[in-house]
CSV table of C-alpha atoms and ligand atoms in Angstrom, one decimal:
chain,number,residue,atom,x,y,z
A,10,UNK,CA,23.3,-20.5,-24.5
A,11,UNK,CA,20.7,-23.4,-24.4
A,12,UNK,CA,20.9,-26.0,-21.8
A,13,UNK,CA,20.8,-29.9,-22.9
A,14,UNK,CA,17.6,-31.5,-22.1
A,15,UNK,CA,19.0,-33.8,-19.7
A,16,UNK,CA,19.1,-33.8,-15.7
A,17,UNK,CA,22.8,-32.5,-15.5
A,18,UNK,CA,21.7,-29.8,-18.2
A,19,UNK,CA,18.5,-28.7,-16.0
A,20,UNK,CA,21.0,-28.8,-12.9
A,21,UNK,CA,23.4,-26.3,-14.6
A,22,UNK,CA,20.8,-24.2,-15.7
A,23,UNK,CA,19.4,-23.8,-12.1
A,24,UNK,CA,23.2,-23.1,-11.1
A,25,UNK,CA,23.8,-20.2,-13.4
A,26,UNK,CA,20.4,-19.1,-12.4
A,27,UNK,CA,20.9,-15.9,-10.5
A,28,UNK,CA,17.2,-15.6,-9.1
A,29,UNK,CA,17.0,-19.8,-8.1
A,30,UNK,CA,16.6,-18.5,-4.4
A,31,UNK,CA,13.5,-17.0,-5.0
A,32,UNK,CA,11.9,-20.4,-5.1
A,33,UNK,CA,12.4,-20.8,-1.0
A,34,UNK,CA,10.7,-17.8,-1.0
A,35,UNK,CA,7.0,-19.7,-1.7
A,36,UNK,CA,5.1,-22.4,-0.8
A,37,UNK,CA,4.5,-25.4,-2.8
A,38,UNK,CA,1.4,-27.7,-2.6
A,39,UNK,CA,2.1,-31.4,-2.1
A,40,UNK,CA,0.4,-34.1,-3.8
A,41,UNK,CA,0.0,-37.0,-1.1
A,42,UNK,CA,3.3,-35.8,0.5
A,43,UNK,CA,5.1,-36.0,-2.7
A,44,UNK,CA,6.6,-32.6,-4.2
A,45,UNK,CA,4.5,-31.6,-7.0
A,46,UNK,CA,5.3,-29.9,-10.3
A,47,UNK,CA,3.4,-26.7,-10.3
A,48,UNK,CA,2.9,-24.7,-13.9
A,49,UNK,CA,-0.5,-22.9,-13.0
A,50,UNK,CA,1.2,-19.7,-11.7
A,51,UNK,CA,-0.8,-18.1,-14.6
A,52,UNK,CA,-4.0,-19.1,-12.7
A,53,UNK,CA,-3.2,-18.9,-9.2
A,54,UNK,CA,0.3,-17.8,-8.0
A,55,UNK,CA,1.9,-19.7,-5.2
A,56,UNK,CA,1.7,-18.1,-1.5
A,57,UNK,CA,4.9,-16.2,-1.1
A,58,UNK,CA,6.2,-17.4,2.1
A,59,UNK,CA,6.1,-13.9,3.9
A,60,UNK,CA,2.1,-13.6,3.5
A,61,UNK,CA,1.4,-14.9,6.4
A,62,UNK,CA,3.5,-12.7,8.2
A,63,UNK,CA,2.2,-9.4,6.9
A,64,UNK,CA,-1.3,-10.7,7.7
A,65,UNK,CA,-0.6,-11.4,11.3
A,66,UNK,CA,0.9,-8.2,11.5
A,67,UNK,CA,-2.5,-6.6,10.0
A,68,UNK,CA,-4.1,-8.9,12.5
A,69,UNK,CA,-2.0,-7.8,15.7
A,70,UNK,CA,-2.6,-3.9,14.5
A,71,UNK,CA,-6.5,-4.4,14.6
A,72,UNK,CA,-6.3,-6.2,17.7
A,73,UNK,CA,-4.0,-3.7,19.2
A,74,UNK,CA,-5.5,-0.4,18.0
A,75,UNK,CA,-9.1,-1.2,16.7
A,76,UNK,CA,-10.7,1.6,14.6
A,77,UNK,CA,-7.0,3.6,15.6
A,78,UNK,CA,-5.4,1.3,13.2
A,79,UNK,CA,-6.4,3.4,10.4
A,80,UNK,CA,-3.7,6.0,11.5
A,81,UNK,CA,-1.8,4.1,13.9
A,82,UNK,CA,-1.1,0.6,12.6
A,83,UNK,CA,2.6,0.6,11.1
A,84,UNK,CA,0.8,0.3,8.0
A,85,UNK,CA,-2.1,2.5,8.6
A,86,UNK,CA,-5.1,1.5,6.7
A,87,UNK,CA,-6.1,4.7,5.6
A,88,UNK,CA,-3.3,5.0,3.3
A,89,UNK,CA,-3.2,1.2,2.5
A,90,UNK,CA,-3.6,1.2,-0.8
A,91,UNK,CA,-0.6,3.4,-1.6
A,92,UNK,CA,1.6,0.6,-0.1
A,93,UNK,CA,1.3,-0.9,-3.7
A,94,UNK,CA,1.6,2.3,-6.0
A,95,UNK,CA,5.4,2.1,-6.8
A,96,UNK,CA,5.7,-1.6,-7.2
A,97,UNK,CA,2.8,-1.8,-9.2
A,98,UNK,CA,3.7,1.1,-11.6
A,99,UNK,CA,7.3,-0.6,-12.2
A,100,UNK,CA,5.5,-3.7,-13.3
A,101,UNK,CA,3.6,-2.2,-15.7
A,102,UNK,CA,5.5,0.8,-17.0
A,103,UNK,CA,3.7,3.6,-15.8
A,104,UNK,CA,3.8,6.5,-13.5
A,105,UNK,CA,3.1,6.2,-9.9
A,106,UNK,CA,0.3,8.6,-10.1
A,107,UNK,CA,-1.4,6.2,-12.9
A,108,UNK,CA,-1.8,3.3,-10.9
A,109,UNK,CA,-3.7,2.0,-7.9
A,110,UNK,CA,-4.5,-1.3,-6.4
A,111,UNK,CA,-8.6,-1.9,-5.6
A,112,UNK,CA,-11.3,-4.5,-6.1
A,113,UNK,CA,-11.4,-7.5,-8.6
A,114,UNK,CA,-10.7,-7.6,-12.3
A,115,UNK,CA,-14.1,-7.7,-13.7
A,116,UNK,CA,-15.4,-5.1,-11.5
A,117,UNK,CA,-12.6,-2.6,-12.6
A,118,UNK,CA,-13.2,-3.4,-16.2
A,119,UNK,CA,-16.6,-2.1,-16.0
A,120,UNK,CA,-15.7,0.7,-13.7
A,121,UNK,CA,-13.0,2.0,-16.4
A,122,UNK,CA,-15.6,1.2,-19.0
A,123,UNK,CA,-18.2,3.5,-17.2
A,124,UNK,CA,-15.2,6.4,-18.0
A,125,UNK,CA,-14.0,5.5,-21.1
A,126,UNK,CA,-16.7,3.6,-23.0
A,127,UNK,CA,-18.8,6.9,-24.4
A,128,UNK,CA,-20.3,5.8,-27.5
A,129,UNK,CA,-21.5,8.7,-29.6
A,130,UNK,CA,-23.7,8.2,-33.0
A,131,UNK,CA,-21.8,6.5,-35.3
A,132,UNK,CA,-18.5,5.8,-33.3
A,133,UNK,CA,-20.3,3.0,-30.8
A,134,UNK,CA,-18.4,0.3,-31.5
A,135,UNK,CA,-15.8,-2.1,-29.4
A,136,UNK,CA,-13.1,-3.8,-30.7
A,137,UNK,CA,-11.8,-7.1,-29.1
A,138,UNK,CA,-10.4,-10.5,-29.8
A,139,UNK,CA,-12.5,-13.4,-30.6
A,140,UNK,CA,-12.6,-16.0,-27.8
A,141,UNK,CA,-11.8,-13.3,-25.1
A,142,UNK,CA,-11.7,-14.7,-21.8
A,143,UNK,CA,-15.7,-15.1,-20.8
A,144,UNK,CA,-15.6,-12.4,-18.0
A,145,UNK,CA,-14.4,-10.0,-20.7
A,146,UNK,CA,-16.9,-10.9,-23.0
A,147,UNK,CA,-19.6,-10.6,-20.6
A,148,UNK,CA,-18.2,-7.0,-19.6
A,149,UNK,CA,-18.4,-5.9,-23.1
A,150,UNK,CA,-21.7,-7.3,-24.0
A,151,UNK,CA,-23.2,-5.7,-21.0
A,152,UNK,CA,-21.7,-2.7,-21.2
A,153,UNK,CA,-23.1,-2.3,-24.9
A,154,UNK,CA,-26.5,-3.0,-23.7
A,155,UNK,CA,-26.2,-1.0,-20.8
A,156,UNK,CA,-25.9,2.0,-23.5
A,157,UNK,CA,-28.8,0.8,-25.4
A,158,UNK,CA,-26.7,-1.0,-28.1
A,159,UNK,CA,-26.9,-4.2,-29.7
A,160,UNK,CA,-23.9,-6.5,-29.3
A,161,UNK,CA,-24.5,-8.4,-32.1
A,162,UNK,CA,-23.6,-5.4,-34.5
A,163,UNK,CA,-21.6,-3.2,-31.8
A,164,UNK,CA,-19.2,-5.9,-30.6
A,165,UNK,CA,-16.3,-6.6,-33.5
A,166,UNK,CA,-14.6,-10.0,-32.2
A,167,UNK,CA,-11.8,-10.6,-34.3
A,168,UNK,CA,-11.6,-14.5,-35.0
A,169,UNK,CA,-8.7,-16.4,-34.3
A,170,UNK,CA,-7.3,-17.8,-37.5
A,171,UNK,CA,-8.9,-21.1,-37.4
A,172,UNK,CA,-5.4,-23.4,-38.5
A,173,UNK,CA,-3.2,-22.0,-35.7
A,174,UNK,CA,-5.8,-20.3,-33.2
A,175,UNK,CA,-3.6,-17.0,-33.1
A,176,UNK,CA,-4.8,-13.7,-34.1
A,177,UNK,CA,-2.0,-11.6,-36.1
A,178,UNK,CA,-1.0,-8.2,-34.9
A,179,UNK,CA,-1.5,-7.3,-38.3
A,180,UNK,CA,-5.2,-8.0,-38.9
A,181,UNK,CA,-5.9,-6.5,-35.5
A,182,UNK,CA,-4.4,-3.3,-36.9
A,183,UNK,CA,-6.1,-3.5,-40.4
A,184,UNK,CA,-9.5,-4.2,-38.7
A,185,UNK,CA,-8.8,-0.8,-36.3
A,186,UNK,CA,-8.2,1.0,-39.7
A,187,UNK,CA,-11.2,-0.5,-41.5
A,188,UNK,CA,-13.6,0.6,-38.7
A,189,UNK,CA,-11.7,3.7,-37.9
A,190,UNK,CA,-15.0,5.8,-38.1
A,191,UNK,CA,-16.9,3.5,-35.8
A,192,UNK,CA,-14.6,2.4,-32.9
A,193,UNK,CA,-15.6,4.0,-29.5
A,194,UNK,CA,-13.0,1.2,-27.7
A,195,UNK,CA,-10.2,-1.2,-28.6
A,196,UNK,CA,-10.0,-3.3,-25.6
A,197,UNK,CA,-8.0,-6.4,-25.7
A,198,UNK,CA,-6.4,-9.1,-23.4
A,199,UNK,CA,-2.7,-8.2,-23.8
A,200,UNK,CA,-1.6,-11.9,-23.5
A,201,UNK,CA,-4.6,-14.4,-24.7
A,202,UNK,CA,-5.1,-16.7,-21.8
A,203,UNK,CA,-5.7,-19.6,-23.8
A,204,UNK,CA,-2.9,-19.4,-26.6
A,205,UNK,CA,-0.4,-17.5,-24.7
A,206,UNK,CA,0.0,-15.0,-27.7
A,207,UNK,CA,1.2,-11.6,-26.5
A,208,UNK,CA,0.0,-8.9,-28.8
A,209,UNK,CA,2.2,-6.0,-30.0
A,210,UNK,CA,0.5,-3.8,-27.6
A,211,UNK,CA,2.5,-0.6,-28.6
A,212,UNK,CA,1.4,-0.4,-32.4
A,213,UNK,CA,-2.4,-1.6,-31.5
A,214,UNK,CA,-2.4,1.3,-28.9
A,215,UNK,CA,-0.7,3.4,-31.5
A,216,UNK,CA,-3.4,2.4,-34.2
A,217,UNK,CA,-6.0,2.6,-31.6
A,218,UNK,CA,-5.5,6.3,-30.6
A,219,UNK,CA,-5.0,7.1,-34.3
A,220,UNK,CA,-8.3,5.8,-35.3
A,221,UNK,CA,-9.5,8.2,-32.4
A,222,UNK,CA,-10.6,5.6,-30.2
A,223,UNK,CA,-9.6,4.7,-26.5
A,224,UNK,CA,-7.7,1.9,-26.0
A,225,UNK,CA,-7.5,-0.3,-22.8
A,226,UNK,CA,-5.8,-3.6,-21.9
A,227,UNK,CA,-6.7,-6.7,-19.9
A,228,UNK,CA,-3.8,-7.5,-18.6
A,229,UNK,CA,-5.1,-10.6,-16.3
A,230,UNK,CA,-2.0,-12.7,-18.0
A,231,UNK,CA,0.3,-9.8,-18.6
A,232,UNK,CA,0.8,-8.2,-15.4
A,233,UNK,CA,4.0,-9.7,-13.7
A,234,UNK,CA,4.5,-12.1,-17.0
A,235,UNK,CA,6.0,-9.7,-19.7
A,236,UNK,CA,7.7,-6.6,-19.7
A,237,UNK,CA,5.0,-3.5,-20.4
A,238,UNK,CA,5.2,0.1,-21.0
A,239,UNK,CA,1.7,1.1,-20.6
A,240,UNK,CA,2.6,5.0,-19.9
A,241,UNK,CA,5.0,5.3,-23.4
A,242,UNK,CA,2.8,3.3,-25.4
A,243,UNK,CA,-0.2,5.7,-24.5
A,244,UNK,CA,-2.8,3.3,-23.8
A,245,UNK,CA,-6.0,5.3,-22.1
A,246,UNK,CA,-6.3,2.2,-19.4
A,247,UNK,CA,-5.7,-1.1,-18.1
A,248,UNK,CA,-6.3,-3.7,-15.5
A,249,UNK,CA,-4.8,-6.7,-14.2
A,250,UNK,CA,-5.5,-9.5,-11.4
A,251,UNK,CA,-3.3,-9.8,-8.6
A,252,UNK,CA,-4.0,-13.3,-8.2
A,253,UNK,CA,-2.2,-14.9,-11.2
A,254,UNK,CA,1.3,-13.5,-11.8
A,255,UNK,CA,1.3,-11.6,-9.2
A,256,UNK,CA,0.7,-13.8,-6.2
A,257,UNK,CA,-1.8,-12.1,-4.1
A,258,UNK,CA,-3.8,-15.1,-3.1
A,259,UNK,CA,-7.2,-16.3,-4.1
A,260,UNK,CA,-9.4,-13.5,-5.4
A,261,UNK,CA,-6.7,-10.8,-4.4
A,262,UNK,CA,-7.0,-7.0,-5.6
A,263,UNK,CA,-6.9,-6.1,-8.8
A,264,UNK,CA,-4.5,-2.9,-10.4
A,265,UNK,CA,-5.7,-0.7,-12.4
A,266,UNK,CA,-3.4,1.7,-14.9
A,267,UNK,CA,-5.4,5.0,-16.2
A,268,UNK,CA,-3.2,7.5,-18.4
A,269,UNK,CA,-2.5,10.8,-16.9
A,270,UNK,CA,-4.5,12.6,-19.5
A,271,UNK,CA,-7.6,11.6,-17.8
A,272,UNK,CA,-6.7,12.5,-14.4
A,273,UNK,CA,-8.1,16.1,-12.8
A,274,UNK,CA,-11.4,15.9,-15.0
A,275,UNK,CA,-14.4,17.0,-13.3
A,276,UNK,CA,-16.7,16.2,-16.0
A,277,UNK,CA,-15.3,12.6,-16.7
A,278,UNK,CA,-18.4,9.9,-16.3
A,279,UNK,CA,-17.5,7.7,-13.6
A,280,UNK,CA,-19.1,5.9,-10.5
A,281,UNK,CA,-17.9,7.9,-7.6
A,282,UNK,CA,-17.3,7.0,-3.8
A,283,UNK,CA,-15.5,8.6,-1.0
A,284,UNK,CA,-12.2,7.0,-1.5
A,285,UNK,CA,-11.5,8.9,-4.6
A,286,UNK,CA,-12.1,12.1,-3.0
A,287,UNK,CA,-9.8,14.6,-2.3
A,288,UNK,CA,-7.8,13.0,1.1
A,289,UNK,CA,-7.8,16.4,2.5
A,290,UNK,CA,-11.2,16.9,2.8
A,291,UNK,CA,-12.5,13.4,2.9
A,292,UNK,CA,-13.2,13.3,6.7
A,293,UNK,CA,-15.0,16.7,6.3
A,294,UNK,CA,-17.9,14.4,4.9
A,295,UNK,CA,-19.0,17.1,2.2
A,296,UNK,CA,-21.6,16.3,-0.3
A,297,UNK,CA,-19.6,17.3,-3.5
A,298,UNK,CA,-17.3,15.0,-5.0
A,299,UNK,CA,-13.8,16.2,-5.4
A,300,UNK,CA,-11.7,13.7,-7.3
A,301,UNK,CA,-8.1,12.9,-6.5
A,302,UNK,CA,-6.2,14.1,-9.4
A,303,UNK,CA,-4.5,10.7,-9.6
A,304,UNK,CA,-6.1,7.2,-10.8
A,305,UNK,CA,-7.1,7.0,-7.1
A,306,UNK,CA,-9.9,8.9,-8.2
A,307,UNK,CA,-11.7,5.8,-9.3
A,308,UNK,CA,-11.6,4.3,-6.1
A,309,UNK,CA,-14.7,3.7,-4.4
A,310,UNK,CA,-14.2,2.1,-0.9
A,311,UNK,CA,-11.5,1.9,1.7
A,312,UNK,CA,-9.0,-0.7,0.9
A,313,UNK,CA,-9.6,-4.3,2.0
A,314,UNK,CA,-6.6,-4.7,4.2
A,315,UNK,CA,-6.6,-8.4,4.5
A,316,UNK,CA,-7.3,-9.5,1.1
A,317,UNK,CA,-4.4,-7.0,0.1
A,318,UNK,CA,-1.7,-8.0,2.6
A,319,UNK,CA,-0.5,-11.1,0.9
A,320,UNK,CA,0.1,-9.1,-2.4
A,321,UNK,CA,2.4,-6.9,-0.5
A,322,UNK,CA,4.8,-9.9,0.1
A,323,UNK,CA,4.9,-10.8,-3.2
A,324,UNK,CA,5.7,-7.2,-4.4
A,325,UNK,CA,8.3,-6.9,-2.2
A,326,UNK,CA,10.0,-9.5,-4.3
A,327,UNK,CA,9.2,-8.2,-7.5
A,328,UNK,CA,10.9,-5.1,-6.3
A,329,UNK,CA,13.9,-6.8,-5.5
A,330,UNK,CA,14.4,-9.1,-9.0
A,331,UNK,CA,12.7,-6.3,-11.3
A,332,UNK,CA,10.9,-6.9,-14.3
A,333,UNK,CA,14.1,-7.2,-16.6
A,334,UNK,CA,15.9,-9.9,-14.8
A,335,UNK,CA,12.5,-11.8,-14.3
A,336,UNK,CA,11.6,-11.6,-17.8
A,337,UNK,CA,15.3,-12.5,-18.8
A,338,UNK,CA,14.8,-15.7,-16.9
A,339,UNK,CA,11.7,-16.4,-18.4
A,340,UNK,CA,12.3,-16.3,-21.8
A,341,UNK,CA,15.2,-19.1,-21.2
A,342,UNK,CA,13.0,-21.2,-19.0
A,343,UNK,CA,10.0,-21.2,-21.7
A,344,UNK,CA,12.6,-21.9,-24.4
A,345,UNK,CA,13.6,-24.9,-22.1
A,346,UNK,CA,10.1,-25.9,-21.7
A,347,UNK,CA,9.5,-25.6,-25.6
A,348,UNK,CA,12.6,-27.9,-26.1
A,349,UNK,CA,11.5,-30.5,-23.7
A,350,UNK,CA,7.9,-30.9,-25.2
A,351,UNK,CA,9.4,-31.1,-28.7
A,352,UNK,CA,11.9,-34.0,-27.5
A,353,UNK,CA,8.9,-35.6,-25.9
A,354,UNK,CA,7.1,-35.4,-29.3
A,355,UNK,CA,10.1,-36.6,-31.2
A,356,UNK,CA,11.0,-39.5,-28.9
A,357,UNK,CA,7.5,-40.6,-28.7
A,358,UNK,CA,6.4,-40.4,-32.1
A,359,UNK,CA,3.4,-38.6,-31.0
A,360,UNK,CA,2.5,-35.9,-32.5
A,361,UNK,CA,2.2,-32.5,-30.0
A,362,UNK,CA,0.7,-29.1,-31.3
A,363,UNK,CA,2.4,-25.9,-29.6
A,364,UNK,CA,-0.3,-23.3,-29.9
A,365,UNK,CA,1.7,-20.7,-28.6
A,366,UNK,CA,3.9,-18.7,-30.9
A,367,UNK,CA,7.5,-19.7,-30.8
A,368,UNK,CA,8.6,-16.3,-31.2
A,369,UNK,CA,9.8,-15.2,-27.9
A,370,UNK,CA,8.3,-11.6,-28.6
A,371,UNK,CA,4.8,-13.2,-29.0
A,372,UNK,CA,4.6,-14.9,-26.1
A,373,UNK,CA,5.1,-14.7,-22.1
A,374,UNK,CA,5.9,-17.6,-19.9
A,375,UNK,CA,3.2,-19.9,-20.8
A,376,UNK,CA,3.2,-22.5,-23.5
A,377,UNK,CA,-0.3,-24.0,-24.5
A,378,UNK,CA,-0.3,-27.1,-26.1
A,379,UNK,CA,-2.6,-30.0,-28.1
A,380,UNK,CA,-2.3,-33.5,-28.1
A,381,UNK,CA,-4.5,-34.7,-31.0
A,382,UNK,CA,-6.5,-37.7,-29.8
A,383,UNK,CA,-5.1,-37.9,-26.4
A,384,UNK,CA,-5.1,-34.9,-24.9
A,385,UNK,CA,-7.6,-35.6,-21.8
A,386,UNK,CA,-5.9,-38.7,-21.0
A,387,UNK,CA,-2.1,-37.2,-21.2
A,388,UNK,CA,-3.3,-34.4,-19.0
A,389,UNK,CA,-4.9,-36.7,-16.3
A,390,UNK,CA,-2.0,-39.1,-16.3
A,391,UNK,CA,0.2,-36.0,-15.7
A,392,UNK,CA,-2.1,-34.8,-12.9
A,393,UNK,CA,-2.0,-38.4,-11.1
A,394,UNK,CA,2.0,-37.7,-11.3
A,395,UNK,CA,1.6,-34.4,-9.6
A,396,UNK,CA,2.0,-32.3,-12.3
A,397,UNK,CA,-0.4,-29.4,-11.7
A,398,UNK,CA,-1.0,-27.9,-15.1
A,399,UNK,CA,-4.1,-27.0,-16.6
A,400,UNK,CA,-6.8,-28.1,-18.8
A,401,UNK,CA,-9.2,-25.9,-21.2
A,402,UNK,CA,-12.1,-27.2,-23.4
A,403,UNK,CA,-11.5,-28.5,-26.0
A,404,UNK,CA,-8.1,-30.1,-25.7
A,405,UNK,CA,-5.5,-27.6,-24.3
A,406,UNK,CA,-3.1,-28.1,-22.0
A,407,UNK,CA,-1.8,-24.8,-20.3
A,408,UNK,CA,1.7,-24.7,-18.7
A,409,UNK,CA,3.2,-21.6,-17.0
A,410,UNK,CA,6.8,-22.0,-15.7
A,411,UNK,CA,6.8,-19.0,-13.7
A,412,UNK,CA,10.6,-17.5,-13.4
A,413,UNK,CA,10.0,-16.3,-9.9
A,414,UNK,CA,9.7,-20.0,-8.6
A,415,UNK,CA,10.1,-22.7,-11.1
A,416,UNK,CA,13.3,-24.2,-12.0
A,417,UNK,CA,14.6,-25.9,-14.9
A,418,UNK,CA,14.7,-29.2,-13.2
A,419,UNK,CA,11.1,-28.8,-13.1
A,420,UNK,CA,10.6,-28.2,-16.5
A,421,UNK,CA,13.0,-31.0,-17.0
A,422,UNK,CA,11.0,-33.5,-14.8
A,423,UNK,CA,7.9,-32.4,-16.6
A,424,UNK,CA,9.1,-33.1,-20.1
A,425,UNK,CA,10.2,-37.0,-18.9
A,426,UNK,CA,6.9,-37.5,-17.7
A,427,UNK,CA,5.2,-36.0,-21.0
A,428,UNK,CA,7.2,-38.3,-22.7
A,429,UNK,CA,6.3,-41.2,-20.9
A,430,UNK,CA,2.6,-40.7,-20.9
A,431,UNK,CA,2.7,-39.6,-24.8
A,432,UNK,CA,4.3,-43.2,-25.3
A,433,UNK,CA,1.4,-44.8,-23.0
B,526,PLP,C1,-8.3,-14.5,-15.0
B,526,PLP,C2,-9.0,-13.6,-15.7
B,526,PLP,C3,-10.2,-12.6,-15.1
B,526,PLP,C4,-11.1,-12.9,-14.3
B,526,PLP,O1,-11.7,-11.8,-13.7
B,526,PLP,P1,-11.8,-11.9,-12.0
B,526,PLP,O2,-13.0,-10.5,-12.4
B,526,PLP,O3,-10.7,-11.2,-11.1
B,526,PLP,O4,-12.6,-12.9,-11.7
B,526,PLP,C5,-10.8,-11.9,-15.9
B,526,PLP,N1,-10.3,-11.8,-17.4
B,526,PLP,C6,-9.3,-12.5,-17.9
B,526,PLP,C7,-8.7,-12.1,-19.4
B,526,PLP,C8,-8.5,-13.3,-17.0
B,526,PLP,O5,-7.3,-13.9,-18.0
């Protein structure tokens, strides 16, 4: 059922939303003491109410135990990363042995490429989406140069269609087929940060594997947003950040997926550290690396407990809700956002271009819009009125109604403001 674009319609939708109470588990920023409409969970997720409590527990354990907290803390620090594994595995559709929380996203992409970008002879190219997130472009280009390769010839970037700004799945698959003897790595953002487009990861992974390439996914905008099934799809690796849809707090810890087919290999190229070493032997301080036979082998250092603690608060909520229910609400909430944007455009007579695909299978919660001629002015008025959205050059407003804490009423109120500023 679709709800009417009225205050009553939005309130009815919120009443019928079984996840509505989760909103109270988060702290919303304020704009000069007024409430804000927060639509930037795709950039920085909100603080779970319980984050502070968990950080305080770790501080208390540190005060109480000092170094002995590694074993005696109620969440022993020596195993701290393990407290994230089961929840993350569910979120990305992996076996528990295939995921680990560690480092930052770009750091992890590099560590994974050290293992999984192994150019040999003619098979030395990387295929990625054009206009990928800058950090990914820097990572890919610098990895190529690190191997003595020229990014100008070895990085195949699939340019978005100039009209739609999207990249059809069929084009990605055709490009993989076309370059099948040259591809060492296919690495794309599963959900594009700018357009919000979701790629058909299952089919692209399959095409990449058939071409004999390694397939990796950057899921910065995918984890906690859409349903993922990395193990079944057969992806080789993936990485995502914790602070967007997973609400780990600024700079919070990233997660990685490494398919079990790559576990337990001693000869795999890898940058090694003691936290990847066989746990039984770790404190014997031997000089030969014996990898843990799971994704944990890619860890370098002991876990940054305080940077990780807030993520526990958020993952508890993901465990309760589950990705199926979350995605189901997300589809309704984003369809509602599309409707209020379209109504605002019609009622104001101002054209608004929705860049994000309208097919729900090809998008997550985010909708990116462009307002020809007055995008910046509309964006500034919205910000002034307490809408926290985000602006991406040259002319895009990104809006992410996050099903964990945004309401239909938020979306309705946004639509009213948008209409007002489009008319101005
Ligand atoms: C947010 C984002 C990043 C950020 O990288 P960090 O290493 O976490 O700073 C990288 N890639 C993509 C696709 C992103 O959306």
